[in-house]
Amino acid sequence: MKRSERTLLTAGALLLGLSAATPAFAISGCTNQNIMGTYNAQISSASFTSVLNTLGATGSTVLPGGFGSNAASIAGSTPALSRFYFDGAGNILGVASAGSSVLSPAGVYSVASNCTAAITLNSGQHYNAVVVNGGNQIMFLQSDAASNGVTGMLQRSNNSCVTPQYPVSFGFSYYGAAAAPAATGSTGSTGSTGVTGSTGTTGVTGSTGTTGVTGPTGTTGVTGSTGTTGVTGSTGTTGSTGSTGTTGTTGTTTTTTTSTFTADSAIGVLSLDGAGNFAVTLYSVNGAAGSQSFSGSGTYSVNNNCSLSLTFATPAPGATGALQPPASLAILLGASNSSGALSGLLTIQPITGLILPGVVISQ
């Protein structure tokens, strides 16, 4: 074979190899050990579920407990957040009571070879799940009929944490919808007054009596007397006036309550100085207006259960751009990745009852 022919053949084979589609392979071979260690859990659909509850959608009742507001959570009962230990053998451990450090059974799980999983918590919830990112994350869907498809994520965390003695900052975001004041419908109009009945007709006047006949002429002598005129008949009585018609009923008031919702979302930067103090800058969209900037500060601590606690300083009255402390804010820190970056899950309640899920990622 000539050199030029070999060159063309090699080039053709190379082009054929580059143009061939890369085959896709399904992940397989998972076991219960793919979910092992401490995991933080977040119900990422918490705001959506709240909207369904407000609208009164069928089946929108969320079962108590689960991966949110669960007293068995190692991090305590927190709306839309929780923390559990998975032992790699199909058992889920939590705490027996709030504040306890002793682990006790909280549920069971089973991982199939195709990396799907089934999770059952002792509080009564059932979940379908999918293992992703090598077991560092697990996506879940609540399978109970009354759950409205609650979805969320388990994120691997450290078994314990300590407060960092060095500065660190996080970017964060959260999103959701808040119910706007309901509009009330107008009052119905008053019914019209019934018509007045017509006046009865006057009775007819009685006829005049006939004149008496003239007596016959007597024999010559005295003329007989003229007969008396009959009495005039009495006039008939006037008919009574018809009764007045009844007044129509007042129209009923129609109250139409229309539930509307507005966006409530934000991004920002949370900076920890390594000495227990934090500063936060927040860009927020609430309703139809554009984003607004707010700033706040306070003190922080990282707890043994990897929760990051923030205590906000009260802003000065009338301070422009001051961040008003939320009703609650919970952050659970996850394990760092191979590059040392930290991430975590958060839920915030700007006002009581409005739960917005989000994430924090170190910068």
CSV table of C-alpha atoms in Angstrom, one decimal:
chain,number,residue,atom,x,y,z
A,1,MET,CA,0.0,0.0,0.0
A,2,LYS,CA,1.3,3.4,-0.9
A,3,ARG,CA,2.1,5.9,1.8
A,4,SER,CA,-0.6,8.3,0.4
A,5,GLU,CA,-3.2,5.5,0.5
A,6,ARG,CA,-2.2,4.7,4.1
A,7,THR,CA,-2.5,8.4,5.1
A,8,LEU,CA,-6.0,8.7,3.5
A,9,LEU,CA,-7.1,5.5,5.2
A,10,THR,CA,-5.9,6.7,8.6
A,11,ALA,CA,-7.5,10.1,8.2
A,12,GLY,CA,-10.7,8.5,7.1
A,13,ALA,CA,-10.8,6.2,10.1
A,14,LEU,CA,-10.0,9.2,12.4
A,15,LEU,CA,-12.9,11.2,10.9
A,16,LEU,CA,-15.2,8.2,11.2
A,17,GLY,CA,-14.3,7.9,14.9
A,18,LEU,CA,-14.8,11.6,15.6
A,19,SER,CA,-18.2,11.6,13.9
A,20,ALA,CA,-19.5,8.4,15.7
A,21,ALA,CA,-22.0,9.1,18.4
A,22,THR,CA,-20.8,8.6,22.0
A,23,PRO,CA,-22.8,5.7,23.5
A,24,ALA,CA,-24.9,6.5,26.6
A,25,PHE,CA,-24.8,4.0,29.5
A,26,ALA,CA,-27.4,3.8,32.3
A,27,ILE,CA,-26.2,4.0,35.8
A,28,SER,CA,-26.5,0.7,37.5
A,29,GLY,CA,-25.1,-1.3,40.4
A,30,CYS,CA,-26.4,0.9,43.3
A,31,THR,CA,-27.0,-0.5,46.7
A,32,ASN,CA,-28.1,0.9,50.1
A,33,GLN,CA,-24.5,1.9,50.7
A,34,ASN,CA,-24.8,4.6,48.0
A,35,ILE,CA,-26.8,6.5,50.6
A,36,MET,CA,-24.7,6.5,53.7
A,37,GLY,CA,-23.9,9.3,56.2
A,38,THR,CA,-25.6,12.4,57.4
A,39,TYR,CA,-27.9,14.2,54.9
A,40,ASN,CA,-29.7,17.5,55.1
A,41,ALA,CA,-33.2,17.5,53.5
A,42,GLN,CA,-35.2,20.3,51.9
A,43,ILE,CA,-38.7,20.4,50.6
A,44,SER,CA,-38.0,22.6,47.5
A,45,SER,CA,-41.7,22.7,46.6
A,46,ALA,CA,-42.8,24.2,49.9
A,47,SER,CA,-43.9,27.5,48.4
A,48,PHE,CA,-45.8,25.8,45.6
A,49,THR,CA,-47.6,23.6,48.1
A,50,SER,CA,-48.5,26.7,50.2
A,51,VAL,CA,-50.1,28.2,47.1
A,52,LEU,CA,-52.2,25.1,46.5
A,53,ASN,CA,-53.3,25.2,50.2
A,54,THR,CA,-54.4,28.8,49.8
A,55,LEU,CA,-56.3,28.0,46.6
A,56,GLY,CA,-58.0,25.1,48.4
A,57,ALA,CA,-56.9,22.6,45.7
A,58,THR,CA,-58.2,19.1,46.1
A,59,GLY,CA,-55.7,16.9,48.0
A,60,SER,CA,-53.6,19.9,49.1
A,61,THR,CA,-53.3,18.8,52.7
A,62,VAL,CA,-49.7,18.2,53.6
A,63,LEU,CA,-49.1,15.3,56.0
A,64,PRO,CA,-47.3,16.4,59.2
A,65,GLY,CA,-43.7,15.5,59.7
A,66,GLY,CA,-41.8,14.1,56.7
A,67,PHE,CA,-38.7,15.9,55.5
A,68,GLY,CA,-40.0,19.2,57.0
A,69,SER,CA,-41.2,20.1,60.5
A,70,ASN,CA,-40.2,16.7,61.8
A,71,ALA,CA,-39.5,16.4,65.5
A,72,ALA,CA,-37.1,13.5,64.8
A,73,SER,CA,-34.8,15.7,62.8
A,74,ILE,CA,-31.3,15.9,64.2
A,75,ALA,CA,-31.4,19.7,63.5
A,76,GLY,CA,-34.7,20.1,65.2
A,77,SER,CA,-38.2,20.7,63.8
A,78,THR,CA,-37.9,23.3,61.1
A,79,PRO,CA,-40.4,24.1,58.3
A,80,ALA,CA,-39.3,22.5,55.0
A,81,LEU,CA,-35.9,21.4,56.4
A,82,SER,CA,-34.6,18.4,58.3
A,83,ARG,CA,-31.4,16.3,59.0
A,84,PHE,CA,-31.1,12.5,59.3
A,85,TYR,CA,-28.4,9.8,59.3
A,86,PHE,CA,-28.6,7.0,56.8
A,87,ASP,CA,-26.6,3.9,58.0
A,88,GLY,CA,-25.9,2.3,54.6
A,89,ALA,CA,-27.9,-0.8,55.6
A,90,GLY,CA,-31.4,0.6,55.0
A,91,ASN,CA,-32.0,2.3,58.3
A,92,ILE,CA,-32.7,6.1,58.9
A,93,LEU,CA,-31.8,7.5,62.3
A,94,GLY,CA,-33.0,10.7,64.0
A,95,VAL,CA,-33.5,11.9,67.5
A,96,ALA,CA,-36.0,10.6,70.0
A,97,SER,CA,-36.8,14.1,71.3
A,98,ALA,CA,-35.9,17.7,70.7
A,99,GLY,CA,-32.4,18.6,71.9
A,100,SER,CA,-31.4,15.0,72.3
A,101,SER,CA,-28.0,13.8,71.0
A,102,VAL,CA,-29.0,10.1,71.1
A,103,LEU,CA,-30.0,8.7,67.7
A,104,SER,CA,-33.0,6.5,67.4
A,105,PRO,CA,-34.9,4.9,64.4
A,106,ALA,CA,-36.7,7.4,62.2
A,107,GLY,CA,-37.4,5.4,59.1
A,108,VAL,CA,-36.2,2.9,56.5
A,109,TYR,CA,-35.0,3.0,52.9
A,110,SER,CA,-34.1,0.7,50.0
A,111,VAL,CA,-31.9,1.4,47.0
A,112,ALA,CA,-32.4,-0.6,43.8
A,113,SER,CA,-29.6,-1.5,41.4
A,114,ASN,CA,-30.8,1.2,38.9
A,115,CYS,CA,-30.2,3.8,41.6
A,116,THR,CA,-33.9,4.5,42.3
A,117,ALA,CA,-34.9,4.2,45.9
A,118,ALA,CA,-37.9,4.0,48.3
A,119,ILE,CA,-37.9,5.9,51.6
A,120,THR,CA,-40.4,5.5,54.4
A,121,LEU,CA,-40.3,7.8,57.5
A,122,ASN,CA,-41.8,6.8,60.9
A,123,SER,CA,-43.8,10.0,60.8
A,124,GLY,CA,-45.9,8.3,58.0
A,125,GLN,CA,-44.6,9.7,54.7
A,126,HIS,CA,-43.5,7.6,51.7
A,127,TYR,CA,-41.1,8.8,49.0
A,128,ASN,CA,-39.8,7.7,45.6
A,129,ALA,CA,-36.2,8.8,45.2
A,130,VAL,CA,-33.3,8.8,42.7
A,131,VAL,CA,-29.6,8.7,43.7
A,132,VAL,CA,-27.5,11.3,41.9
A,133,ASN,CA,-24.1,12.8,42.0
A,134,GLY,CA,-22.5,9.6,43.3
A,135,GLY,CA,-24.8,9.6,46.3
A,136,ASN,CA,-24.0,13.1,47.4
A,137,GLN,CA,-27.5,14.1,46.5
A,138,ILE,CA,-30.9,12.3,46.4
A,139,MET,CA,-33.9,13.7,44.7
A,140,PHE,CA,-37.2,12.7,46.3
A,141,LEU,CA,-41.0,12.8,45.5
A,142,GLN,CA,-43.6,12.2,48.2
A,143,SER,CA,-45.8,9.4,46.9
A,144,ASP,CA,-48.7,9.7,49.4
A,145,ALA,CA,-52.1,10.5,47.8
A,146,ALA,CA,-52.6,13.7,49.8
A,147,SER,CA,-49.2,15.2,49.3
A,148,ASN,CA,-49.7,17.1,46.0
A,149,GLY,CA,-46.4,15.8,44.8
A,150,VAL,CA,-44.0,17.3,47.4
A,151,THR,CA,-40.5,17.3,45.9
A,152,GLY,CA,-37.1,18.0,47.3
A,153,MET,CA,-33.5,17.1,47.7
A,154,LEU,CA,-31.2,15.3,50.2
A,155,GLN,CA,-27.7,16.7,50.4
A,156,ARG,CA,-24.8,15.0,52.0
A,157,SER,CA,-23.3,16.8,55.0
A,158,ASN,CA,-20.6,16.4,57.6
A,159,ASN,CA,-21.5,14.4,60.7
A,160,SER,CA,-20.7,17.5,62.8
A,161,CYS,CA,-19.5,21.0,62.2
A,162,VAL,CA,-17.6,23.8,64.1
A,163,THR,CA,-17.7,27.5,63.7
A,164,PRO,CA,-15.0,28.5,61.2
A,165,GLN,CA,-12.3,30.7,62.6
A,166,TYR,CA,-11.7,32.4,59.3
A,167,PRO,CA,-13.7,34.7,57.0
A,168,VAL,CA,-16.1,33.0,54.6
A,169,SER,CA,-18.8,34.4,52.4
A,170,PHE,CA,-21.8,32.8,50.7
A,171,GLY,CA,-24.0,33.7,47.8
A,172,PHE,CA,-27.6,32.7,48.4
A,173,SER,CA,-31.0,32.8,46.7
A,174,TYR,CA,-34.6,31.9,47.5
A,175,TYR,CA,-37.8,32.1,45.7
A,176,GLY,CA,-41.6,31.6,46.0
A,177,ALA,CA,-45.0,33.3,45.9
A,178,ALA,CA,-46.9,35.3,48.6
A,179,ALA,CA,-50.6,35.6,48.7
A,180,ALA,CA,-51.8,39.1,48.0
A,181,PRO,CA,-54.9,40.7,49.8
A,182,ALA,CA,-58.1,39.2,48.4
A,183,ALA,CA,-60.5,41.4,46.4
A,184,THR,CA,-64.1,41.5,47.6
A,185,GLY,CA,-67.0,41.6,45.1
A,186,SER,CA,-69.6,44.4,45.0
A,187,THR,CA,-72.9,44.3,47.0
A,188,GLY,CA,-76.0,43.2,45.0
A,189,SER,CA,-78.6,45.8,44.1
A,190,THR,CA,-81.8,46.3,46.2
A,191,GLY,CA,-85.0,44.7,44.8
A,192,SER,CA,-87.6,47.2,43.4
A,193,THR,CA,-90.8,48.1,45.4
A,194,GLY,CA,-93.9,46.2,44.5
A,195,VAL,CA,-96.7,48.2,42.6
A,196,THR,CA,-99.7,49.6,44.6
A,197,GLY,CA,-103.0,47.8,44.1
A,198,SER,CA,-105.7,49.7,42.1
A,199,THR,CA,-108.6,51.5,43.8
A,200,GLY,CA,-111.9,49.6,43.9
A,201,THR,CA,-114.8,51.0,41.7
A,202,THR,CA,-117.6,53.1,43.3
A,203,GLY,CA,-120.9,51.3,43.8
A,204,VAL,CA,-123.9,52.3,41.6
A,205,THR,CA,-126.6,54.7,42.9
A,206,GLY,CA,-129.8,53.0,43.7
A,207,SER,CA,-132.9,53.8,41.3
A,208,THR,CA,-135.6,56.4,42.3
A,209,GLY,CA,-138.8,54.9,43.5
A,210,THR,CA,-141.8,55.1,41.2
A,211,THR,CA,-144.5,57.8,41.8
A,212,GLY,CA,-147.7,56.5,43.4
A,213,VAL,CA,-150.7,56.2,41.1
A,214,THR,CA,-153.3,59.0,41.2
A,215,GLY,CA,-156.3,57.9,43.2
A,216,PRO,CA,-159.6,57.5,41.2
A,217,THR,CA,-161.9,60.5,40.9
A,218,GLY,CA,-164.5,60.2,43.6
A,219,THR,CA,-168.0,60.7,43.0
A,220,THR,CA,-169.0,64.1,42.8
A,221,GLY,CA,-168.3,65.4,46.1
A,222,VAL,CA,-164.8,65.5,47.6
A,223,THR,CA,-161.8,64.9,45.3
A,224,GLY,CA,-159.6,62.0,46.4
A,225,SER,CA,-156.1,62.9,47.8
A,226,THR,CA,-153.0,62.5,45.5
A,227,GLY,CA,-150.9,59.5,46.2
A,228,THR,CA,-147.5,60.1,47.9
A,229,THR,CA,-144.3,60.0,45.9
A,230,GLY,CA,-142.2,56.9,46.5
A,231,VAL,CA,-138.9,57.4,48.4
A,232,THR,CA,-135.6,57.8,46.5
A,233,GLY,CA,-133.4,54.7,46.6
A,234,SER,CA,-130.2,55.1,48.8
A,235,THR,CA,-126.8,55.6,47.0
A,236,GLY,CA,-124.6,52.6,46.9
A,237,THR,CA,-121.4,52.5,49.1
A,238,THR,CA,-118.1,53.4,47.6
A,239,GLY,CA,-115.9,50.4,46.9
A,240,SER,CA,-112.9,49.9,49.2
A,241,THR,CA,-109.3,50.8,48.0
A,242,GLY,CA,-107.2,47.8,47.0
A,243,SER,CA,-104.3,46.9,49.3
A,244,THR,CA,-100.8,48.2,48.5
A,245,GLY,CA,-98.4,45.6,46.9
A,246,THR,CA,-95.6,44.2,49.0
A,247,THR,CA,-92.1,45.7,48.7
A,248,GLY,CA,-89.7,43.5,46.7
A,249,THR,CA,-86.9,41.7,48.7
A,250,THR,CA,-83.5,43.3,48.9
A,251,GLY,CA,-80.9,41.7,46.6
A,252,THR,CA,-78.3,39.4,48.3
A,253,THR,CA,-74.7,40.6,48.7
A,254,THR,CA,-72.4,38.7,46.4
A,255,THR,CA,-68.9,38.3,47.9
A,256,THR,CA,-66.3,37.0,45.4
A,257,THR,CA,-62.9,36.2,47.0
A,258,THR,CA,-60.2,36.0,44.4
A,259,SER,CA,-56.8,34.7,45.6
A,260,THR,CA,-53.9,36.3,43.8
A,261,PHE,CA,-50.2,35.8,44.4
A,262,THR,CA,-47.1,37.9,43.9
A,263,ALA,CA,-43.4,37.0,43.5
A,264,ASP,CA,-41.2,37.0,46.6
A,265,SER,CA,-37.6,36.2,45.5
A,266,ALA,CA,-34.1,37.3,46.4
A,267,ILE,CA,-30.4,36.8,45.9
A,268,GLY,CA,-27.6,38.1,48.0
A,269,VAL,CA,-24.3,37.8,49.8
A,270,LEU,CA,-23.8,36.6,53.3
A,271,SER,CA,-20.3,37.4,54.7
A,272,LEU,CA,-19.0,35.8,58.0
A,273,ASP,CA,-15.9,37.6,59.5
A,274,GLY,CA,-14.6,34.6,61.4
A,275,ALA,CA,-15.2,36.4,64.7
A,276,GLY,CA,-18.9,35.8,65.1
A,277,ASN,CA,-20.2,38.8,63.1
A,278,PHE,CA,-22.0,38.8,59.7
A,279,ALA,CA,-23.1,41.3,57.1
A,280,VAL,CA,-25.7,40.6,54.4
A,281,THR,CA,-26.6,42.4,51.2
A,282,LEU,CA,-30.0,41.4,49.7
A,283,TYR,CA,-31.6,42.1,46.3
A,284,SER,CA,-35.3,41.4,46.5
A,285,VAL,CA,-38.3,41.4,44.2
A,286,ASN,CA,-41.7,41.5,46.0
A,287,GLY,CA,-44.7,42.0,43.8
A,288,ALA,CA,-44.7,43.8,40.5
A,289,ALA,CA,-42.0,46.3,41.5
A,290,GLY,CA,-38.4,46.0,40.4
A,291,SER,CA,-35.7,44.7,42.7
A,292,GLN,CA,-34.7,46.7,45.8
A,293,SER,CA,-31.5,46.5,47.7
A,294,PHE,CA,-31.3,46.0,51.5
A,295,SER,CA,-28.5,45.6,54.0
A,296,GLY,CA,-28.3,44.0,57.5
A,297,SER,CA,-25.9,42.7,60.1
A,298,GLY,CA,-25.7,40.7,63.3
A,299,THR,CA,-24.0,37.8,64.9
A,300,TYR,CA,-23.7,34.1,63.9
A,301,SER,CA,-22.7,30.7,65.1
A,302,VAL,CA,-22.3,27.3,63.5
A,303,ASN,CA,-23.8,24.5,65.6
A,304,ASN,CA,-22.6,21.0,66.0
A,305,ASN,CA,-25.5,19.8,63.8
A,306,CYS,CA,-24.2,22.0,60.9
A,307,SER,CA,-26.9,24.6,61.2
A,308,LEU,CA,-25.8,28.2,60.7
A,309,SER,CA,-27.7,30.4,63.2
A,310,LEU,CA,-28.0,34.2,62.4
A,311,THR,CA,-29.1,36.8,65.0
A,312,PHE,CA,-30.1,40.0,63.2
A,313,ALA,CA,-29.4,43.4,64.7
A,314,THR,CA,-32.5,45.6,64.9
A,315,PRO,CA,-32.2,48.4,62.3
A,316,ALA,CA,-32.6,52.0,63.4
A,317,PRO,CA,-36.1,53.3,63.0
A,318,GLY,CA,-36.6,54.9,59.6
A,319,ALA,CA,-33.2,53.7,58.3
A,320,THR,CA,-33.3,53.7,54.4
A,321,GLY,CA,-32.5,50.3,52.9
A,322,ALA,CA,-32.3,48.5,56.2
A,323,LEU,CA,-33.2,44.8,56.1
A,324,GLN,CA,-36.0,43.9,58.4
A,325,PRO,CA,-35.2,40.7,60.3
A,326,PRO,CA,-37.3,37.8,58.9
A,327,ALA,CA,-39.7,35.8,61.1
A,328,SER,CA,-37.3,32.9,60.8
A,329,LEU,CA,-34.3,31.8,58.8
A,330,ALA,CA,-32.7,28.3,58.9
A,331,ILE,CA,-29.6,27.2,57.1
A,332,LEU,CA,-28.1,23.7,57.0
A,333,LEU,CA,-24.5,23.4,55.7
A,334,GLY,CA,-23.5,20.5,53.5
A,335,ALA,CA,-20.2,18.8,53.0
A,336,SER,CA,-17.5,20.6,51.0
A,337,ASN,CA,-16.8,19.3,47.5
A,338,SER,CA,-13.4,18.3,46.0
A,339,SER,CA,-12.4,21.9,45.5
A,340,GLY,CA,-13.3,22.9,49.1
A,341,ALA,CA,-16.5,24.8,48.2
A,342,LEU,CA,-19.3,24.7,50.7
A,343,SER,CA,-23.0,24.7,49.9
A,344,GLY,CA,-26.2,24.4,52.0
A,345,LEU,CA,-29.9,24.5,52.1
A,346,LEU,CA,-32.0,27.3,53.5
A,347,THR,CA,-35.6,28.2,54.3
A,348,ILE,CA,-36.8,31.7,55.2
A,349,GLN,CA,-40.0,33.0,56.5
A,350,PRO,CA,-40.1,36.8,55.7
A,351,ILE,CA,-43.4,36.7,57.5
A,352,THR,CA,-44.9,33.9,59.6
A,353,GLY,CA,-46.5,31.2,57.5
A,354,LEU,CA,-44.7,32.2,54.2
A,355,ILE,CA,-42.0,29.5,53.6
A,356,LEU,CA,-39.5,30.1,50.9
A,357,PRO,CA,-36.8,27.5,50.1
A,358,GLY,CA,-33.4,28.4,48.8
A,359,VAL,CA,-29.6,27.6,48.6
A,360,VAL,CA,-26.3,29.0,49.9
A,361,ILE,CA,-23.0,28.4,48.0
A,362,SER,CA,-19.6,29.6,49.2
A,363,GLN,CA,-17.9,32.2,47.0
